[in-house]
Structures are given as C-alpha cells and as structure tokens.
Amino acid sequence: MSIWCAPHKLELSLLDATKATDFIDIVEKGVDPIYRFYYGSGKRRREVNAISAVIDEDPVYFSAPCGTRWMASRLRAYKAVIKNYNSVILHMEEASNRKTDEGAKCVGYLKVLKSAKFVDGLHFMVDVLEVLANVSLAFQSNDLFIYDVDVRPGSSWKGLKHNRGDVYTAYMATCKDGKFDSKNNGHITSLKGTGIPETVKNSFLENCVKFLEKRFSFLKNTPFSDFHVLDPRNVPRSDAQLATYGDVQVMNMVTHFESVLSEEEVTNIPRQWPALKARLKYRQRQPAKEVISDLLTENHPDVKDVLVLVYMMVTLSPSSAAMERGFSLMNLIKTSRKSQMTNETLGSLMRVSHITTTVAEFDPEPAIQKWKTSAKTKRYVKAAPKPAAVNSNLPVPVAP
C-alpha cells in the first residue's frame, strides 16, 4: 500500500519544490541563524527585548525552524522573523560595532537580512506555507477517511500566481523604492538589491502543484479511487442512477483484494452491494463517520460480507494525528524517573489517559461490580464505620 501520513506527503511535496528553487536557500540563510543566534544566549535576548520596549513593540520570541513538523515549524519561524524584524535589525546594527566574534557575525547576518531577495522571499513563503498549513491541519482529524484526501491546495497555489497572499500584499504596500517599513511605524530599513523575479515565484508555485500531484498520484489508482462509492454523500438519490451506482468500483476492489478475501466473500460482496448502497442512500444526510460506525456495529446479515470493504477503508486512514498524540502522551507518562515501568502498566495508564469522560459523568458502578465478581475467591470489602453513639449524660453546650 502506498498510503501513509498525508500531512507528511504535503511537506515532502513542498520540499521537492524548494530543491528546484534557489531563493529558498536565501530565506533559510537568514531565518535559521537568527534563531540560533538568540536561542543560545540569554544576554542577547535581554538586549533585543530592551530595544523592543524602546520602540514600543512586543517582546521578541523566535521559533525553531526545524521542529517535529517541518512545514508548521517553518511557518512559525518565518512569521517570528517578520514580527520581530525591526528589533533584530536595530540590535544587530548595534552589536555589529563591537570588536568581537559576535560583532563579526552580526555584520554577516545583516547583509542577508537587509537584502531585498531575503525580505521578498520571506513574505512570499509565508503565504505559500499558510495555504499548505490549513490543508495539513485538516488532515490531522481523527475522522479522516481515505476518500476525504484531496489535492485541492493545488488550485489555491495556482491562485497565488494571479493574486498574491495577504502577507506579501502588505509587504508590497510598505516597501517603496527599496525602503521597507515592516510595521508601518516609521522604522525604515534600506534594502539592497532587487527582489525575486515574478517568473521565479510562478515557477516555484507550478513546481509545488506538480510535486503535490505526483505525491498523491496513487489516489487515482485502484483501489483508492474506488473507495469514494462508500461515502454516503456520493450516493445518488434517483433509483435509475442508484441501480448501477458503484458496481464497477466494487468489482475493482474485490479483484484487488481477492488474495485476502474468502471465496464466500468474493461471491457475496457483489450480491450484497445493492443492499449496502440502499442503506447509504437512506442515511446520506447524516455524518459519514456516524453512518460508517453504525453499519460496522450493527453488522446486518444482508451486508455482512460487503462490509469487509468498509473495514478495509477505515484501516487506510491517511492521518497519523492520533498515533502522534499517543507518542506525546507516552513521553509524558514514562519519564526518565520511571525507567522501571513495564509496558503493561504504561499501556494501562495510556488507556486511562485517553478516556474523555469527565469525573462528574463517570459511572464507577460497572467497574466496581466487575472487580467484585472477577476474583476467584470472595472479595473482602471493609464496611463503613458506624457513627459514634451519643452520650446523653454529657452536658449540652449553650450558646452565649
């Protein structure tokens, strides 16, 4: 199977496009050193924050450009540089006058930060990453089925060729004749050189679309392209169209999965398909997740074999969000001080942590009854203490 984490495929598509474009390296040479320059020194952070306070801007904070998610990390890092651009420029201009290694580094950094190609490419890339970030966020849903995976971000990137995004449009409005005012508050930076040619930007967008479609080309092949017939929203309402709806796609899936299906399932799936699509039509206005869940839970005899295709579809989830959250939860539970924790205990604690029922809504009675009846011998339950007897001979206190 070629299906795996859709968000990761989106990031790899963008990486493929960046390899064919030189201006991405210019942006990286400005963003990554800035993060490293301030991350490794509390003194530098205090100095640049002092400058931010003087020019009445928010405290400086830089995000790591190489985080767990490449695309989301890049987007946060790029936005941080744009937000703190004035403060960084002023601080590095002051630090570049020092006769130290730090001063020499700042001289080199300023050459990149003040280049028109860097500033132009930085704002352009934020708009591109915003488009992809929104799609990636949608792919992190636990309710994502294989037929929900779409490559529609390609049309959004094509739109950027004719109408640049909000961040780049705002940049163009504040950059006139090589004078850049990032916050439009009078702190002007003179940029050197020229920006990135429009032809290069458009070529980059075309590469993004090309590599995106290449990474997701498997969706056009059997059986992935056939699973859409199991989506209740696609079932036609007219009886004439319903009569032949999905017959070809179901046979394609049966042929593809024949090696893992029993002879009885291979024979019965085409026969039971009309009953399943009738059930899908009847409930097509309900949420797809609810419909699929009910069908698998009820497991009616007239659709028992054809539901095997539904089981296969739900196991091909392109989202790994739930698994990634599980790894994060595991790291929170099994810390360095719990090295002796067994896998059984870890699994139990993770299952308990995944329970979403609140304490107020939780009913402990079933668990208590199972605990009482699961033992081989009788459970010992200590009775609640009886209230202390009241001695009537003691004097009764009188309120003053």
Short mmCIF file of C-alpha atoms in Angstrom, two decimals, residues 60-204:
data_model
loop_
_atom_site.label_atom_id
_atom_site.label_comp_id
_atom_site.label_asym_id
_atom_site.label_seq_id
_atom_site.Cartn_x
_atom_site.Cartn_y
_atom_site.Cartn_z
CA VAL A 60 10.97 39.06 20.83
CA TYR A 61 10.40 35.33 20.53
CA PHE A 62 11.86 33.07 17.84
CA SER A 63 10.58 29.63 16.94
CA ALA A 64 12.82 26.75 15.88
CA PRO A 65 12.63 26.28 12.09
CA CYS A 66 13.33 22.54 12.41
CA GLY A 67 10.60 21.17 14.64
CA THR A 68 8.60 17.95 14.62
CA ARG A 69 6.51 19.11 11.69
CA TRP A 70 8.76 20.66 9.05
CA MET A 71 6.11 22.83 7.40
CA ALA A 72 4.41 24.12 10.56
CA SER A 73 7.79 24.82 12.17
CA ARG A 74 8.95 26.76 9.14
CA LEU A 75 5.77 28.83 9.11
CA ARG A 76 6.13 29.80 12.79
CA ALA A 77 9.82 30.64 12.32
CA TYR A 78 9.16 32.82 9.27
CA LYS A 79 6.34 34.68 10.99
CA ALA A 80 8.56 35.31 14.03
CA VAL A 81 11.23 36.95 11.87
CA ILE A 82 8.64 39.19 10.18
CA LYS A 83 7.13 40.18 13.52
CA ASN A 84 10.49 40.98 15.15
CA TYR A 85 12.27 42.34 12.08
CA ASN A 86 12.72 45.91 13.38
CA SER A 87 14.05 44.84 16.76
CA VAL A 88 16.50 42.36 15.25
CA ILE A 89 17.86 44.87 12.73
CA LEU A 90 18.40 47.55 15.39
CA HIS A 91 20.02 45.12 17.81
CA MET A 92 22.36 43.62 15.21
CA GLU A 93 23.35 47.06 13.93
CA GLU A 94 24.39 47.96 17.46
CA ALA A 95 26.13 44.60 18.03
CA SER A 96 27.99 44.80 14.69
CA ASN A 97 30.05 47.73 16.03
CA ARG A 98 31.61 45.54 18.72
CA LYS A 99 35.14 44.29 18.09
CA THR A 100 34.26 40.69 18.91
CA ASP A 101 33.31 37.48 17.13
CA GLU A 102 29.69 38.33 17.87
CA GLY A 103 30.06 41.66 16.07
CA ALA A 104 31.59 39.96 13.03
CA LYS A 105 28.66 37.50 12.91
CA CYS A 106 26.14 40.34 13.03
CA VAL A 107 27.84 42.02 10.05
CA GLY A 108 27.27 38.88 8.00
CA TYR A 109 23.72 38.40 9.25
CA LEU A 110 22.79 41.99 8.38
CA LYS A 111 23.91 41.50 4.77
CA VAL A 112 21.33 38.75 4.42
CA LEU A 113 18.56 40.40 6.47
CA LYS A 114 18.84 43.65 4.53
CA SER A 115 18.84 42.03 1.10
CA ALA A 116 15.70 42.57 -0.95
CA LYS A 117 15.66 38.92 -2.03
CA PHE A 118 15.52 37.70 1.57
CA VAL A 119 12.72 40.03 2.66
CA ASP A 120 10.76 39.46 -0.55
CA GLY A 121 11.12 35.68 -0.39
CA LEU A 122 10.32 35.57 3.32
CA HIS A 123 6.92 37.26 2.89
CA PHE A 124 6.14 35.24 -0.22
CA MET A 125 6.88 31.92 1.51
CA VAL A 126 4.62 32.74 4.47
CA ASP A 127 1.62 32.92 2.13
CA VAL A 128 2.59 29.65 0.47
CA LEU A 129 3.04 27.89 3.81
CA GLU A 130 -0.28 29.28 5.08
CA VAL A 131 -2.13 27.52 2.26
CA LEU A 132 -0.42 24.23 2.97
CA ALA A 133 -0.75 24.57 6.76
CA ASN A 134 -4.53 24.84 6.54
CA VAL A 135 -4.71 21.66 4.48
CA SER A 136 -2.31 19.86 6.81
CA LEU A 137 -4.44 20.87 9.79
CA ALA A 138 -7.50 19.33 8.15
CA PHE A 139 -5.55 16.10 7.60
CA GLN A 140 -4.88 15.80 11.34
CA SER A 141 -8.52 14.95 12.05
CA ASN A 142 -9.30 11.57 13.60
CA ASP A 143 -12.39 11.29 11.38
CA LEU A 144 -10.47 11.35 8.11
CA PHE A 145 -11.32 8.62 5.61
CA ILE A 146 -9.29 7.78 2.53
CA TYR A 147 -11.86 9.36 0.20
CA ASP A 148 -11.51 12.66 2.11
CA VAL A 149 -7.92 13.14 0.94
CA ASP A 150 -7.94 15.83 -1.71
CA VAL A 151 -5.24 17.72 -3.58
CA ARG A 152 -7.28 20.91 -3.83
CA PRO A 153 -4.44 23.03 -2.36
CA GLY A 154 -3.05 22.92 -5.88
CA SER A 155 -5.83 25.25 -7.02
CA SER A 156 -5.03 27.62 -4.14
CA TRP A 157 -1.39 27.78 -5.18
CA LYS A 158 -2.44 28.46 -8.75
CA GLY A 159 -4.49 31.34 -7.38
CA LEU A 160 -1.37 32.82 -5.77
CA LYS A 161 0.09 33.28 -9.25
CA HIS A 162 -2.55 35.89 -10.04
CA ASN A 163 -3.39 37.23 -6.59
CA ARG A 164 -0.60 37.22 -4.02
CA GLY A 165 -1.46 36.42 -0.42
CA ASP A 166 -2.25 38.89 2.36
CA VAL A 167 1.26 38.87 3.87
CA TYR A 168 3.01 39.55 0.58
CA THR A 169 0.46 42.19 -0.41
CA ALA A 170 1.03 44.02 2.89
CA TYR A 171 4.78 43.81 2.31
CA MET A 172 4.50 45.38 -1.13
CA ALA A 173 2.43 48.21 0.35
CA THR A 174 5.16 49.06 2.89
CA CYS A 175 8.17 48.62 0.59
CA LYS A 176 8.71 51.52 -1.77
CA ASP A 177 11.91 52.19 -3.75
CA GLY A 178 13.93 49.82 -1.59
CA LYS A 179 12.72 51.37 1.68
CA PHE A 180 11.00 48.78 3.89
CA ASP A 181 8.84 49.78 6.87
CA SER A 182 7.80 46.42 8.33
CA LYS A 183 5.34 47.78 10.92
CA ASN A 184 4.47 50.96 9.00
CA ASN A 185 5.57 52.94 12.05
CA GLY A 186 8.50 54.95 10.68
CA HIS A 187 11.30 52.43 11.35
CA ILE A 188 12.61 52.20 7.79
CA THR A 189 15.24 49.73 6.59
CA SER A 190 17.05 50.28 3.29
CA LEU A 191 17.10 47.04 1.32
CA LYS A 192 19.93 46.20 -1.04
CA GLY A 193 19.49 44.67 -4.47
CA THR A 194 16.25 43.64 -6.11
CA GLY A 195 13.53 41.24 -5.09
CA ILE A 196 12.80 37.84 -6.55
CA PRO A 197 11.55 37.94 -10.16
CA GLU A 198 7.88 37.15 -10.61
CA THR A 199 8.76 34.42 -13.09
CA VAL A 200 10.77 32.59 -10.42
CA LYS A 201 7.88 32.78 -7.95
CA ASN A 202 5.40 31.50 -10.50
CA SER A 203 7.77 28.68 -11.44
CA PHE A 204 8.01 27.73 -7.77
#
